PDB file of C-alpha atoms in Angstrom:
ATOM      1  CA  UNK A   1       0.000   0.000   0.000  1.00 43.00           C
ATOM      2  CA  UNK A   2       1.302   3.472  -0.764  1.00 47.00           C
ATOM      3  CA  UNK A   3       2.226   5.077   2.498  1.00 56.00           C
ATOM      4  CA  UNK A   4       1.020   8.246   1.085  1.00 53.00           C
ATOM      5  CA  UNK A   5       4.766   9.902   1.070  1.00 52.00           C
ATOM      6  CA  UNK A   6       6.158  12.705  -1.489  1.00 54.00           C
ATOM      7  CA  UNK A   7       9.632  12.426  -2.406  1.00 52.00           C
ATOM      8  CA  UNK A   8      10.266  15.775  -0.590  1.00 49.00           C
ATOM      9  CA  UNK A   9       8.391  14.612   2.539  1.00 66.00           C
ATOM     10  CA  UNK A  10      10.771  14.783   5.817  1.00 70.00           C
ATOM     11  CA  UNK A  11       8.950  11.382   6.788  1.00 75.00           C
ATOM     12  CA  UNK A  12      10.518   9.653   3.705  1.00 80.00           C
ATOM     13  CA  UNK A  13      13.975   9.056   4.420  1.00 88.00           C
ATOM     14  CA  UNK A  14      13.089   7.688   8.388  1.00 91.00           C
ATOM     15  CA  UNK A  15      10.959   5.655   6.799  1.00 93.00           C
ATOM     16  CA  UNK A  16      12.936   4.195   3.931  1.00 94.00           C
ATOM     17  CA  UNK A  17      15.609   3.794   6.774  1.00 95.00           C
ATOM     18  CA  UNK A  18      13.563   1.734   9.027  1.00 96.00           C
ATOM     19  CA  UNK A  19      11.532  -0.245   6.209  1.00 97.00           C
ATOM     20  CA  UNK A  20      15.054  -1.434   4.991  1.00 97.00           C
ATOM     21  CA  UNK A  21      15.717  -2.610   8.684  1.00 97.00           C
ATOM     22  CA  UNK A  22      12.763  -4.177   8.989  1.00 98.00           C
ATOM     23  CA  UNK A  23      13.585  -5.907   5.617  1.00 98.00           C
ATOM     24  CA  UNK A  24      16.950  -7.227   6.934  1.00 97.00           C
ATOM     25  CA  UNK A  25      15.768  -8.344   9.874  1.00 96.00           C
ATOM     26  CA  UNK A  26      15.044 -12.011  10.227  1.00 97.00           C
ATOM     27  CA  UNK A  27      11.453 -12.445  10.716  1.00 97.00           C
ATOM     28  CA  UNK A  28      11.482 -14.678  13.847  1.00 96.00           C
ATOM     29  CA  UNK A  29      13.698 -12.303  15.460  1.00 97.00           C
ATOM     30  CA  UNK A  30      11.074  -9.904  15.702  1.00 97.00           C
ATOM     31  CA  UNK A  31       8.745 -12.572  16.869  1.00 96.00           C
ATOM     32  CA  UNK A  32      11.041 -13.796  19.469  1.00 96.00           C
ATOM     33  CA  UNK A  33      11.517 -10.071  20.574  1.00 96.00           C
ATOM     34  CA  UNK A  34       7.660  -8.650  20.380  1.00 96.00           C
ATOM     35  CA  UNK A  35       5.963 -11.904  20.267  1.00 95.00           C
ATOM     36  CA  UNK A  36       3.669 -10.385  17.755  1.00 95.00           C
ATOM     37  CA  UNK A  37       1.566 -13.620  16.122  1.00 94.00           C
ATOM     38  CA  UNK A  38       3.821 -14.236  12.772  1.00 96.00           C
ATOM     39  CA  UNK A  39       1.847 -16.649  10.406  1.00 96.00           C
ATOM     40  CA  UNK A  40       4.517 -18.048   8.002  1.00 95.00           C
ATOM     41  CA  UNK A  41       1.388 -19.339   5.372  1.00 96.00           C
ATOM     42  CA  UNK A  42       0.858 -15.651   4.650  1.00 96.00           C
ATOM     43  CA  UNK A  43       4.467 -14.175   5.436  1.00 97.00           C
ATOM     44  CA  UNK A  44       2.974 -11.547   7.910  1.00 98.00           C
ATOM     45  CA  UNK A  45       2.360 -10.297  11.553  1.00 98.00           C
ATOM     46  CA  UNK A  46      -0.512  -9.661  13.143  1.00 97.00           C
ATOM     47  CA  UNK A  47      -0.914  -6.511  15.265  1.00 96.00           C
ATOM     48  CA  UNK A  48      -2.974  -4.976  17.284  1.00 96.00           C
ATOM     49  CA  UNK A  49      -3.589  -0.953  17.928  1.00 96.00           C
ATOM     50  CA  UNK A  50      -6.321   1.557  19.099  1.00 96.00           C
ATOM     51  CA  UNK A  51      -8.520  -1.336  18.684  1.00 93.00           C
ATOM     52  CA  UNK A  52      -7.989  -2.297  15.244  1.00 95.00           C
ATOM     53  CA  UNK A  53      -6.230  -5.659  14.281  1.00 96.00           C
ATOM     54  CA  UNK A  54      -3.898  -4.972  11.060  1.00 97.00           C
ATOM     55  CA  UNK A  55      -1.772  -7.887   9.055  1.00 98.00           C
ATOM     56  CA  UNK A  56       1.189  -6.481   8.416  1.00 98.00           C
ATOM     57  CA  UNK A  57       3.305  -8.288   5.923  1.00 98.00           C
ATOM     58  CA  UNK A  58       6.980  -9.019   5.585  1.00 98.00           C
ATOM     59  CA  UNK A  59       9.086  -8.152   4.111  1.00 97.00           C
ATOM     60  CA  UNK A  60       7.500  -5.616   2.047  1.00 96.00           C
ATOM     61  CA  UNK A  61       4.935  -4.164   5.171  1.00 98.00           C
ATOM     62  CA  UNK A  62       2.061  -3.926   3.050  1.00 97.00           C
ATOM     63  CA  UNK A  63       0.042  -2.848   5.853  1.00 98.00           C
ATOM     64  CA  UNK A  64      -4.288  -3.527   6.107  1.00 97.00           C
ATOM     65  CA  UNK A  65      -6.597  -4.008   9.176  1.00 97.00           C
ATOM     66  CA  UNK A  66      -8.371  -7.258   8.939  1.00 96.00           C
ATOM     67  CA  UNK A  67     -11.426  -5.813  11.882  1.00 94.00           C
ATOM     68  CA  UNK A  68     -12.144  -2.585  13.303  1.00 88.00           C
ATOM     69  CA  UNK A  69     -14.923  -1.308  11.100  1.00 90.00           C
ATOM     70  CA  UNK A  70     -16.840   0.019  13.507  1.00 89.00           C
ATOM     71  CA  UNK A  71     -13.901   2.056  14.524  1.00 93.00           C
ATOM     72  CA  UNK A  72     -13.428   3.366  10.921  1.00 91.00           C
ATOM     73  CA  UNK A  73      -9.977   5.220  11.075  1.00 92.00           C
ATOM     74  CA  UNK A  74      -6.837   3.026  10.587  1.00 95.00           C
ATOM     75  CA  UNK A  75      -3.455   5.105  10.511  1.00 94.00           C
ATOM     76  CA  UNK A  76      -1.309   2.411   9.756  1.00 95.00           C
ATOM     77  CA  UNK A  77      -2.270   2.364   6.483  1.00 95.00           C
ATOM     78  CA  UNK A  78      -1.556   5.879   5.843  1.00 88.00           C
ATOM     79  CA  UNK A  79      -0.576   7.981   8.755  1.00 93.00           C
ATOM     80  CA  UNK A  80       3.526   8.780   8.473  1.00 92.00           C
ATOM     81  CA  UNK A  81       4.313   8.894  12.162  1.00 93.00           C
ATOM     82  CA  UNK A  82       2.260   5.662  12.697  1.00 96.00           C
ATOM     83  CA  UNK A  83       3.802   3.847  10.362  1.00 96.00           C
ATOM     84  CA  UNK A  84       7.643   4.825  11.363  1.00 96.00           C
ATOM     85  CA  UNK A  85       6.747   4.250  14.985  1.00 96.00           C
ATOM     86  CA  UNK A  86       5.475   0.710  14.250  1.00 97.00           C
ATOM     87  CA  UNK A  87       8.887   0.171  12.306  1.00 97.00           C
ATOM     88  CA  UNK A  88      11.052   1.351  15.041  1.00 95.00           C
ATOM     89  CA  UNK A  89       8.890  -1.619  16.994  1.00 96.00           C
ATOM     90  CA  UNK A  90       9.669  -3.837  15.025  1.00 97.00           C
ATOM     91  CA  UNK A  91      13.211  -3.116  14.202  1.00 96.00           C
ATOM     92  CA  UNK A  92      13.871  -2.963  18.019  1.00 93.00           C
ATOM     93  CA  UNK A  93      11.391  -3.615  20.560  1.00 93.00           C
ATOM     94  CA  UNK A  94      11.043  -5.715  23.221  1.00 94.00           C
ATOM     95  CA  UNK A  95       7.589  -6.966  24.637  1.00 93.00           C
ATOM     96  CA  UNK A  96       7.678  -7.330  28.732  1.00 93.00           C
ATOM     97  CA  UNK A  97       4.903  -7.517  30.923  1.00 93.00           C
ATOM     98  CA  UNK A  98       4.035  -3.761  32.646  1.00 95.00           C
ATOM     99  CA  UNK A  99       3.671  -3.871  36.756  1.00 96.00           C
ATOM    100  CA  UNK A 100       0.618  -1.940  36.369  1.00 95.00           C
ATOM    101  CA  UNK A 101       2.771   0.845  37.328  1.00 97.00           C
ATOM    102  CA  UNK A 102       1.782   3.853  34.955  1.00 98.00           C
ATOM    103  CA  UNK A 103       4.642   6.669  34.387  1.00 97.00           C
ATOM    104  CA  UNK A 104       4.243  10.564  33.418  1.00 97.00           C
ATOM    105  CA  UNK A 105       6.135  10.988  30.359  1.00 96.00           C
ATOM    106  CA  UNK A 106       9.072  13.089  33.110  1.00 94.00           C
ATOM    107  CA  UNK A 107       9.676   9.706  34.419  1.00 95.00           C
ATOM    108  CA  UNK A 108      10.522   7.849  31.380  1.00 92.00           C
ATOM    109  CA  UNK A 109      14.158   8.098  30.373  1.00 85.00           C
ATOM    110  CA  UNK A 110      15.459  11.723  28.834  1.00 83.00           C
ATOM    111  CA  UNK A 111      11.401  12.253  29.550  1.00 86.00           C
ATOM    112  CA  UNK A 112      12.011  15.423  31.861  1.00 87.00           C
ATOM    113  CA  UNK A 113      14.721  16.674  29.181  1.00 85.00           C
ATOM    114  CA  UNK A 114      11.956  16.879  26.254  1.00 87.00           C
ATOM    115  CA  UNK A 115       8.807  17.117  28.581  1.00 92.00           C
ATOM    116  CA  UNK A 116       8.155  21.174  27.252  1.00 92.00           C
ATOM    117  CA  UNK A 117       8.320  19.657  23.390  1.00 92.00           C
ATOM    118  CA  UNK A 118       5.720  16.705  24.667  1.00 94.00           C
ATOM    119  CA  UNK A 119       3.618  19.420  27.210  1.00 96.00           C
ATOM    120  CA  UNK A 120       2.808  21.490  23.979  1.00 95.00           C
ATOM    121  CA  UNK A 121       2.625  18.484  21.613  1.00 94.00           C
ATOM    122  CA  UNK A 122       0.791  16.125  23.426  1.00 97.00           C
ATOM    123  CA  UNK A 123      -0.629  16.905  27.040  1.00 97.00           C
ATOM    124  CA  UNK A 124      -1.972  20.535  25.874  1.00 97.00           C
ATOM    125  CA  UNK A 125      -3.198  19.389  22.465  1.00 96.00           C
ATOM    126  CA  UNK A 126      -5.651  16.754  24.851  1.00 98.00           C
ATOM    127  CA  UNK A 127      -6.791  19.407  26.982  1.00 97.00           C
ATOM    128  CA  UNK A 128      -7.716  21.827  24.650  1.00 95.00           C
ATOM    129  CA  UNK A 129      -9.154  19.904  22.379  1.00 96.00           C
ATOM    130  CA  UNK A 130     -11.667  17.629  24.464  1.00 96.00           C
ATOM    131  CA  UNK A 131     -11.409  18.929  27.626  1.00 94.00           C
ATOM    132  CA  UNK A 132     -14.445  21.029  27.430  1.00 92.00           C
ATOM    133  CA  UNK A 133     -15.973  17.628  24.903  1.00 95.00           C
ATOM    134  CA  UNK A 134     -16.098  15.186  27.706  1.00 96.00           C
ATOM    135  CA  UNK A 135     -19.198  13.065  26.217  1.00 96.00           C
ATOM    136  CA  UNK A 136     -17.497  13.308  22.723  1.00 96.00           C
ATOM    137  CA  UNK A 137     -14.332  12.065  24.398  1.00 97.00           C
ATOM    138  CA  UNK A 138     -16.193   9.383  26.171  1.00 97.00           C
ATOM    139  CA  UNK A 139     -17.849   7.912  22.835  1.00 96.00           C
ATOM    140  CA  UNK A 140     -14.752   7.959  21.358  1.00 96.00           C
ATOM    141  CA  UNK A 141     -12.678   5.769  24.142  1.00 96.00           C
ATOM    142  CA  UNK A 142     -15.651   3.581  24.559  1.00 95.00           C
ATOM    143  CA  UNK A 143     -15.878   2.825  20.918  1.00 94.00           C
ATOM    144  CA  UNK A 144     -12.103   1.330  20.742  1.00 94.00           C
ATOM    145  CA  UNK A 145     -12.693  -0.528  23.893  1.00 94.00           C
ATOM    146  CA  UNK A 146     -11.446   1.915  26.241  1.00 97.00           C
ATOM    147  CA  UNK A 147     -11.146   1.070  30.007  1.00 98.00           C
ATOM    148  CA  UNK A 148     -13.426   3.837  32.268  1.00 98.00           C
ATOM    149  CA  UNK A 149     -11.435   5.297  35.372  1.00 98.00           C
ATOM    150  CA  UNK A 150     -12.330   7.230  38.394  1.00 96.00           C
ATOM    151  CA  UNK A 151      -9.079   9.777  38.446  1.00 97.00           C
ATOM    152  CA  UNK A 152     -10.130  13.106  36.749  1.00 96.00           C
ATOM    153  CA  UNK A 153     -13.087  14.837  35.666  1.00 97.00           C
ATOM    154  CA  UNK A 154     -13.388  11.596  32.977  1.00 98.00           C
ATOM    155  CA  UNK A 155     -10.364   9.478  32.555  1.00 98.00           C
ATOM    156  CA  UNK A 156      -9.642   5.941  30.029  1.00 98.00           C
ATOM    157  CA  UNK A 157      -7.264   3.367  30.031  1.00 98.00           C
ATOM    158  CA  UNK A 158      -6.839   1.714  26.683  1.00 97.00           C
ATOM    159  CA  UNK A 159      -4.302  -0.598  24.899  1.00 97.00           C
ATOM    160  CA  UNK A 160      -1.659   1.080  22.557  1.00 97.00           C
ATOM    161  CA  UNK A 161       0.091  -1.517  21.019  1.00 95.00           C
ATOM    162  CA  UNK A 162       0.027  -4.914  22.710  1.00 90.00           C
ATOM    163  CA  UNK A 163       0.340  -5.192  26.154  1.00 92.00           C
ATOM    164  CA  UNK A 164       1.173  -1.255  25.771  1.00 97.00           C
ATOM    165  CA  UNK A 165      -1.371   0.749  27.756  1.00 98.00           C
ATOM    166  CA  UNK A 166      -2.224   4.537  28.227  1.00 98.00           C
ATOM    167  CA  UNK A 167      -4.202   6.080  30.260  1.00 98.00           C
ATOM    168  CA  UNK A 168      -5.718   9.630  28.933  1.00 98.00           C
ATOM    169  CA  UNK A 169      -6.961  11.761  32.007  1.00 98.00           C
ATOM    170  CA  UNK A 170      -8.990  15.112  31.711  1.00 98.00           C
ATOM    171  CA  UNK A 171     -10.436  17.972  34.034  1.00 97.00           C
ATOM    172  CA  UNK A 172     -12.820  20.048  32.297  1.00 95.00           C
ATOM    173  CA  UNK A 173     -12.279  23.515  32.088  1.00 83.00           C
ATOM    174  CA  UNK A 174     -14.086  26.264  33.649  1.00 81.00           C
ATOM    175  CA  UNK A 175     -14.828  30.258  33.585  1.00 81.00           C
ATOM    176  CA  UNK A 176     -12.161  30.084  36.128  1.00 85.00           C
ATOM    177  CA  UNK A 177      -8.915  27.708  34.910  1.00 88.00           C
ATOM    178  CA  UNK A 178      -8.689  26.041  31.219  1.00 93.00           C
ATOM    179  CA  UNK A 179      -8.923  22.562  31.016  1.00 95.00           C
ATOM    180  CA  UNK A 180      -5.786  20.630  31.900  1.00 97.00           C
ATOM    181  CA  UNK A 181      -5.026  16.691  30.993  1.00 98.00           C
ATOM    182  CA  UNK A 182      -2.408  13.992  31.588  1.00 98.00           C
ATOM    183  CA  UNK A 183      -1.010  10.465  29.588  1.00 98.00           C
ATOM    184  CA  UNK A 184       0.622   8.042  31.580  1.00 98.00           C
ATOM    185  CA  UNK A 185       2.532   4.869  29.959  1.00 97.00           C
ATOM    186  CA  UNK A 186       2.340   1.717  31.291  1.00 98.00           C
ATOM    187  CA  UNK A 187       5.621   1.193  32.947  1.00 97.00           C
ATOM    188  CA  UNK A 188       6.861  -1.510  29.833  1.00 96.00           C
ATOM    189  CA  UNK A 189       6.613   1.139  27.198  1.00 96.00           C
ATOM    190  CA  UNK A 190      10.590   2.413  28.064  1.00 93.00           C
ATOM    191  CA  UNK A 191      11.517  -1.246  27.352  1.00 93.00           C
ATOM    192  CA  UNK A 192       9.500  -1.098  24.129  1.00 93.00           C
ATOM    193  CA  UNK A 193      10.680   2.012  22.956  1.00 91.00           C
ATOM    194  CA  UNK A 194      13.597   3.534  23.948  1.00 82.00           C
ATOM    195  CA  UNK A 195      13.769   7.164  22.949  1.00 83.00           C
ATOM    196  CA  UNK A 196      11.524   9.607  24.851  1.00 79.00           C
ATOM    197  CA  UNK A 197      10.704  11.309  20.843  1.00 87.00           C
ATOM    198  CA  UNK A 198       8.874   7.439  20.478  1.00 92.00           C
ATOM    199  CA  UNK A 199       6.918   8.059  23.772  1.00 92.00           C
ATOM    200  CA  UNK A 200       5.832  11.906  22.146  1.00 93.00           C
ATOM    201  CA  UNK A 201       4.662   9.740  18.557  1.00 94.00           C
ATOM    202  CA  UNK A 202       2.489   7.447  20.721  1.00 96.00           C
ATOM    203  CA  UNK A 203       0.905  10.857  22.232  1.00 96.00           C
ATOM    204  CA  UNK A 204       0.035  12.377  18.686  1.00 95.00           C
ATOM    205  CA  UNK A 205      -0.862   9.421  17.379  1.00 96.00           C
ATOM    206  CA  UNK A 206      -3.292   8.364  19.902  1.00 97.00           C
ATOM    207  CA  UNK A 207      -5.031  11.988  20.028  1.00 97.00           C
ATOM    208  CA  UNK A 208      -4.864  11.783  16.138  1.00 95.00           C
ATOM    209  CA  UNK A 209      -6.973   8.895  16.744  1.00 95.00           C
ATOM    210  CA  UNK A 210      -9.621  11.325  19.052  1.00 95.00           C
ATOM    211  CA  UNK A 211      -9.270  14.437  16.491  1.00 95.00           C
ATOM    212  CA  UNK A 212     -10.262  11.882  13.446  1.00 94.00           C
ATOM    213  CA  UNK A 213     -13.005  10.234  15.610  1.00 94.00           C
ATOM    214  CA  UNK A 214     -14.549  13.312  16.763  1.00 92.00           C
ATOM    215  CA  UNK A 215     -17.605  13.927  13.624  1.00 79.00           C
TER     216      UNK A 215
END
């Protein structure tokens, strides 16, 4: 599938770095590292995201969901940032089990070094944007199968990648103080992923997810 990149895109050389990486690398190694289902009849993996299962195949990662439809928006098959994050996954990951410890994005590693870049991209982008849309926000988390929390004014857990959880938290603003919001990881992203910018991708992909749900 065409990834939807011009030649002078900024996306295109990351991603025709990591696609040859994933193309070198030897299939079972990435199922021995993410134990992401690999079914050798069809040459592909089978992932699961935001609530949409995708067959992703190898080596050329032609990328298409196989459920989800009631969900309707599917960024690995044409999103940039979703795409090159999923590589990077792939190309390095590492799938462990999460305590069910959940971390601010200051205590991941080099987190408190970028947190202004991921306050602005990420954290106030949330806030602004649903925090006075609560019910909007709500259909939206419970449509991908979103856990309901009790921290917050309305607050969701829900599963990233596999195993890889976030948990979106909102206070609704007032005449008095704008709305505010926080994402915590699950405490195995940093073993996942490890650059903080990763950790930022997985914010702005997940509230592209809201802004493209939210009609």
């Amino acid at each position: 599938m065409d990834p939807g990149y011009r030649k002078d895109s900024k996306e295109m050389l990351p991603y025709e770095y990591y696609l040859k990486l994933y193309q070198e690398t030897d299939p079972y190694d990435i199922l021995k590292r993410t134990d992401i289902v690999y079914d050798t009849m069809t040459a592909s993996f089978r992932l699961h995201m935001m609530g949409v299962t995708y067959q992703i195949t190898y080596p050329d990662f032609n990328v298409r969901h196989i459920d989800g439809e009631k969900i309707g928006w599917y960024p690995l098959e044409g999103k940039a940032n979703a795409r090159i994050l999923v590589l990077r996954y792939l190309n390095e990951g590492v799938r462990a089990p999460a305590s069910g410890k959940f971390l601010t994005y200051r205590e991941i590693p080099w987190g408190e070094v970028y947190y202004k870049q991921f306050n602005g991209r990420c954290i106030s982008r949330l806030a602004f944007g649903f925090g006075n849309k609560l019910e909007k926000f709500e259909e939206i988390m419970n449509k991908i199968g979103a856990v309901k929390l009790k921290a917050g004014d309305v607050s969701y857990e829900f599963e990233f990648i596999d195993d890889l959880k976030l948990r979106m938290i909102l206070w609704e603003g007032d005449e008095e103080f704008p709305p505010s919001a926080q994402i915590l990881f699950s405490d195995n992203f940093p073993i996942a992923f490890h650059q903080g910018e990763d950790m930022a991708v997985v914010g702005d992909v997940a509230i592209d997810m809201l802004k493209a749900l939210d009609k």
